[in-house]
Short mmCIF file of C-alpha atoms in Angstrom, two decimals:
data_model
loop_
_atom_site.label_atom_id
_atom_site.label_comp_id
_atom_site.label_asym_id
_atom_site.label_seq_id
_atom_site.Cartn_x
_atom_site.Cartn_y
_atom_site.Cartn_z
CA UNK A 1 -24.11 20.21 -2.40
CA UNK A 2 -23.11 16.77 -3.30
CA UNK A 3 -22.92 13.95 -0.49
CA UNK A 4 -22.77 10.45 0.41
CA UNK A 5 -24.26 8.45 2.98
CA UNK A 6 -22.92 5.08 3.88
CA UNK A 7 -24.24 2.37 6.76
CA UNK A 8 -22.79 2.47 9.89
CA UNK A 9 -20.24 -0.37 11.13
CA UNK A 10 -18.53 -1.80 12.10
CA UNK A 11 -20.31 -5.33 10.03
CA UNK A 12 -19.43 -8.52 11.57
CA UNK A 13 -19.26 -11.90 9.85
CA UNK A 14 -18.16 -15.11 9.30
CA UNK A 15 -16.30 -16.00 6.84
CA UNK A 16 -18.12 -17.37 3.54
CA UNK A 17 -21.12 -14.53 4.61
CA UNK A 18 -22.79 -12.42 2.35
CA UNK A 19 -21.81 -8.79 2.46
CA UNK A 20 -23.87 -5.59 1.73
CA UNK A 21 -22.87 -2.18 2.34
CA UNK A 22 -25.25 0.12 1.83
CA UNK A 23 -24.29 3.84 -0.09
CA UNK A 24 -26.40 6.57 -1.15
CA UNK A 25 -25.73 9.70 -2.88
CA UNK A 26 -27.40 13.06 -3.70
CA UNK A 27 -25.26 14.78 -6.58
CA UNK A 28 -26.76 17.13 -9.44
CA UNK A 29 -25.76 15.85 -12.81
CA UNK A 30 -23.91 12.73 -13.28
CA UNK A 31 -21.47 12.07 -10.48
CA UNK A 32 -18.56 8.92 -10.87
CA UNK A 33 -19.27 6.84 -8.52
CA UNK A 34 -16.52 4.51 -6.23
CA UNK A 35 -15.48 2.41 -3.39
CA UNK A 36 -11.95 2.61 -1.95
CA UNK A 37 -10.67 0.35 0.94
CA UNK A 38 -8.17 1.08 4.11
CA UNK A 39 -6.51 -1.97 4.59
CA UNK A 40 -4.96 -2.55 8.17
CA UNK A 41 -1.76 -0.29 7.80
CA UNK A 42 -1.99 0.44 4.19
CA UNK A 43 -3.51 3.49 2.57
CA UNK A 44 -6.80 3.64 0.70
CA UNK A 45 -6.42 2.59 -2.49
CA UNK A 46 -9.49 2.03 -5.48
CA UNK A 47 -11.40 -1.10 -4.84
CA UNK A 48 -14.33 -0.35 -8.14
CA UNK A 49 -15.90 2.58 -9.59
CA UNK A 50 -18.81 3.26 -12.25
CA UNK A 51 -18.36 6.39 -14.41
CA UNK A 52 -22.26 6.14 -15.61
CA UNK A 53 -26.14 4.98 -15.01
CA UNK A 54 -26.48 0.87 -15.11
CA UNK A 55 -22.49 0.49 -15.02
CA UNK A 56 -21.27 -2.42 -12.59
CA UNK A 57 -17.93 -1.67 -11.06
CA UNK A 58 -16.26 -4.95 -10.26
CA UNK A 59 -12.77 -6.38 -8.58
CA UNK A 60 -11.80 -8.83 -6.08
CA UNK A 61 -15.15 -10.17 -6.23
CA UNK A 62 -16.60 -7.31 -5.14
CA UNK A 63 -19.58 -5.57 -7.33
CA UNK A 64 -21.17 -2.59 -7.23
CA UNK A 65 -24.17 -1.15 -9.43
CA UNK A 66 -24.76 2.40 -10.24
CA UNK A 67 -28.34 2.75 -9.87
CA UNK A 68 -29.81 6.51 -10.12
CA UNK A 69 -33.45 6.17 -9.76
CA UNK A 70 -32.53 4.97 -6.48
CA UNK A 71 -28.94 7.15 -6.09
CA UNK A 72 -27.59 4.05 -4.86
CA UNK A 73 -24.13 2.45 -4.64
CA UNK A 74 -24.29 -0.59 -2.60
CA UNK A 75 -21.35 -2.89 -2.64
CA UNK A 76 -21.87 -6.57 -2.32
CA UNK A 77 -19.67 -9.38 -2.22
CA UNK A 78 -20.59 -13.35 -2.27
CA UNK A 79 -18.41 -14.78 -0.02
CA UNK A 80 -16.10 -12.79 2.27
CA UNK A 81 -12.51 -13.80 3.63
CA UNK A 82 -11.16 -12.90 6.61
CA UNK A 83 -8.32 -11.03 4.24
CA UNK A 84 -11.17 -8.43 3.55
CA UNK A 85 -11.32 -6.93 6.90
CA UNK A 86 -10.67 -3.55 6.22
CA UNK A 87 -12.34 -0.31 5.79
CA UNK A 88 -14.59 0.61 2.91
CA UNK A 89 -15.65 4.33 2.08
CA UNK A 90 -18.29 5.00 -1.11
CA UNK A 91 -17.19 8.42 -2.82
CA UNK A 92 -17.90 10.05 -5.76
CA UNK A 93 -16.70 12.85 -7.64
CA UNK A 94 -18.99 15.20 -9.52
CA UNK A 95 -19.51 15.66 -13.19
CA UNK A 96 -16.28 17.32 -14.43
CA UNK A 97 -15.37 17.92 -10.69
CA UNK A 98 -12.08 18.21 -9.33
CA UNK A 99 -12.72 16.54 -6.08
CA UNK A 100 -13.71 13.32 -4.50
CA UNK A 101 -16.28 13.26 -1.72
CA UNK A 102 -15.79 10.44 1.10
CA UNK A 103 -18.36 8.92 3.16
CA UNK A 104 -17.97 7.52 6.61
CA UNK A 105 -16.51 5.18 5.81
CA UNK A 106 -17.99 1.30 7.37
CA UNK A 107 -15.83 -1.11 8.95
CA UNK A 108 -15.66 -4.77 7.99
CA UNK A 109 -14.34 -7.91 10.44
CA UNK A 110 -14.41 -10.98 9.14
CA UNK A 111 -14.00 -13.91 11.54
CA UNK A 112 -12.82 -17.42 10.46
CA UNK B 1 7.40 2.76 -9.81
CA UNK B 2 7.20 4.17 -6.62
CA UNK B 3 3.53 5.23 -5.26
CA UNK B 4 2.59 7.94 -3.33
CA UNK B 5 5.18 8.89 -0.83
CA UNK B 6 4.57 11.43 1.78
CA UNK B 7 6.89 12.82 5.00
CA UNK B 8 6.88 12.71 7.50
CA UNK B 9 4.80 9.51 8.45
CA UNK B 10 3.73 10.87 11.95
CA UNK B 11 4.72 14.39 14.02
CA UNK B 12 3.82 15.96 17.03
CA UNK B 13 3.31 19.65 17.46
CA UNK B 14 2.28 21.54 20.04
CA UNK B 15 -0.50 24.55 19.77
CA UNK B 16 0.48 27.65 17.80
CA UNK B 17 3.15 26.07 15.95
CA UNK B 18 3.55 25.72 12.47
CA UNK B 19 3.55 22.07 9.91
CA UNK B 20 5.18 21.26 6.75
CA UNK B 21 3.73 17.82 5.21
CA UNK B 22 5.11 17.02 1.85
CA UNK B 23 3.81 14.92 -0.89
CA UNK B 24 5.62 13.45 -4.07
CA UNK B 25 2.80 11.80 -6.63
CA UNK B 26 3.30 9.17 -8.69
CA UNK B 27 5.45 9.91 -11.95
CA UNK B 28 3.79 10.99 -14.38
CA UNK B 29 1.29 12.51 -12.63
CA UNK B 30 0.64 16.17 -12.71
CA UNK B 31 -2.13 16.73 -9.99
CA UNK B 32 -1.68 16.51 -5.97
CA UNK B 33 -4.77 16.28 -3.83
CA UNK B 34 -4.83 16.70 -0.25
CA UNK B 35 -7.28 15.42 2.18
CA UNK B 36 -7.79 15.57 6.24
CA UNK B 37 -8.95 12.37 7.95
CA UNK B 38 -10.15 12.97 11.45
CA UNK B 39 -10.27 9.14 13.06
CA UNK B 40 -13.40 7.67 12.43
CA UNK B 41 -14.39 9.51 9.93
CA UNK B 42 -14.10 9.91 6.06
CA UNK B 43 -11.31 11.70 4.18
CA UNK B 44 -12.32 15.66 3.61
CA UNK B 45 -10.90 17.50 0.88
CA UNK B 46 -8.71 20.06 1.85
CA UNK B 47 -7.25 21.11 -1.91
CA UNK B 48 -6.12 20.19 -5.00
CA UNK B 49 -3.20 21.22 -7.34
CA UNK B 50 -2.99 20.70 -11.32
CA UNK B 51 0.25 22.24 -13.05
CA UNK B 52 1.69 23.96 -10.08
CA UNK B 53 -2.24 26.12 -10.06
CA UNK B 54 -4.88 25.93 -7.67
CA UNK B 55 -7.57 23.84 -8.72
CA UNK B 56 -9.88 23.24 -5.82
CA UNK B 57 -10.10 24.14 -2.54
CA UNK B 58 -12.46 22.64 0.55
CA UNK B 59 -13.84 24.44 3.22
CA UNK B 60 -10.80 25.11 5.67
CA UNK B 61 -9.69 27.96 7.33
CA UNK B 62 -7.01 30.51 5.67
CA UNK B 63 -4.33 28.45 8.22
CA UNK B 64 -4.49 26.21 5.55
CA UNK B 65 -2.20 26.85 2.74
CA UNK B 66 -0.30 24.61 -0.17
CA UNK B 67 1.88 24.74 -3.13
CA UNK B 68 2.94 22.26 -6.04
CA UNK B 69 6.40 22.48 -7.37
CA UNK B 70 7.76 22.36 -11.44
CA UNK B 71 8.44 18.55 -10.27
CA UNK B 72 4.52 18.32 -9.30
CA UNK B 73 5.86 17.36 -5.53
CA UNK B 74 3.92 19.20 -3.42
CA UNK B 75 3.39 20.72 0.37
CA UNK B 76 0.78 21.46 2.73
CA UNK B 77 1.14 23.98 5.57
CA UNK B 78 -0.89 24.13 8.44
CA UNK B 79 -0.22 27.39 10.93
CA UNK B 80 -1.26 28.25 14.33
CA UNK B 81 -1.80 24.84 15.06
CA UNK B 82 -5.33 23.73 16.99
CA UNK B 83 -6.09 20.84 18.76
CA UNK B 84 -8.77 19.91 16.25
CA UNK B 85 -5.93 19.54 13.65
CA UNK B 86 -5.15 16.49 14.50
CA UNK B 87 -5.87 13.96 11.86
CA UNK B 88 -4.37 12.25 9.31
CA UNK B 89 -3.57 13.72 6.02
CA UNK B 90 -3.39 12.28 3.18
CA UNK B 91 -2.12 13.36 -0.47
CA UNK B 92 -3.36 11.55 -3.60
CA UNK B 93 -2.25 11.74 -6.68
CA UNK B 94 -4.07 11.72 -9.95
CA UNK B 95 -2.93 11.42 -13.95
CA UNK B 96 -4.79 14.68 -14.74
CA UNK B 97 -6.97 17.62 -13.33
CA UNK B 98 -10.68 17.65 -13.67
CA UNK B 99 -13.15 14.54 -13.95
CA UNK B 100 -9.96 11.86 -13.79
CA UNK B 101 -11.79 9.08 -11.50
CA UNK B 102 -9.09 7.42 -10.09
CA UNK B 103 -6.85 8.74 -6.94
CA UNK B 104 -3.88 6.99 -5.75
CA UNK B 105 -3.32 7.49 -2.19
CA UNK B 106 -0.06 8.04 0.32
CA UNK B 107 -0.07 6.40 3.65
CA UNK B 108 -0.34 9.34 5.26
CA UNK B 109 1.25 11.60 7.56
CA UNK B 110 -0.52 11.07 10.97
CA UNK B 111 -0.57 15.17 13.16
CA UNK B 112 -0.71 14.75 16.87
CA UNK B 113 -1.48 18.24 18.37
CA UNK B 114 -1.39 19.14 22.16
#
């Protein structure tokens, strides 16, 4: 059946780091691909998502690169604030599909 | 316009008993998703409702039950209550059935079972 795998957290960093979190799938067909993110007392809500092969999902500087030879998802960002500790969780939802499937989920702090 | 709003926001029940959580989706939407969030862990589908019709359901037990109204609110009921259902649950809402991408989450109503 379809999955997703996600790293482990929680990440740590400073603020102005580099983030990568790492997400792999295994889905037959062509699965939609996302991140969503749990903010401190707020539900999850859509960060980006890629619908297809190559697409870049991209928002709050935040990217994301659907990559299928490699059925990988990673989301990167440049520079991180201490505003984007939260939780991130990689899903995707299967080729005509009716449901989304979580990972983990991987928690971010941020430290100024 | 108003988001996902679900009741209650937390509730304690005691083994054996019997839940009620209810969802309202966004308006406009016509399909309720429910999901169970054990802490730590990622959101597991539980079902999903499309024009007041099962669309979907996830691997839970027959305790596990729901409904979606003419209004598309909906309801999820839990009976004979175990301490493994604690969790948060969480309804999301979505424009259409099948293939739509994008769900729009409640907070959540958080289950305490003893």
């Amino acid at each position: 059946g379809n999955s997703v795998t996600q790293m482990e957290g929680p990440v740590t960093l400073s603020e102005e780091a580099f983030l990568t979190i790492n997400c792999t799938y295994t889905a037959t067909g062509y699965p939609s691909l996302f991140w969503y993110v749990q903010y401190p007392g707020e539900g999850l809500q859509l960060l980006l998502k890629a619908t297809k092969a190559d697409d870049k999902g991209s928002n709050k500087g935040f990217e994301a690169t659907y990559r299928k030879e490699t059925t990988s998802f990673h989301l990167e960002k440049g520079s991180v604030q201490v505003s984007d500790s939260a939780v991130y969780f990689c899903a995707l939802q299967g080729t005509g599909g009716f449901k989304t499937i979580f990972g983990a989920g991987t928690r971010l702090f941020v430290k100024a | 316009d108003a988001g996902v709003t679900q009741s209650p926001t937390h509730l304690i029940k005691t083994r054996g008993q019997h839940v009620t959580l209810r969802c309202s989706p966004i308006s406009g939407h016509k399909s309720v998703s429910w999901y169970q969030q054990v802490l730590g862990q990622g959101p597991q589908f539980i079902f999903q409702y499309y024009e007041k019709e099962e669309r979907g359901r996830g691997n839970f037990p027959d305790r596990f039950s729901a409904r979606q109204f003419p209004n598309y609110s909906s309801e999820l009921n839990v009976n004979a209550l175990l301490l493994g259902d604690s969790a948060l649950y969480l309804c999301a809402s979505s424009l259409e059935g099948k293939g739509t991408g994008e769900l729009f989450f409640g907070e959540g109503s958080r289950l305490t079972v003893l």
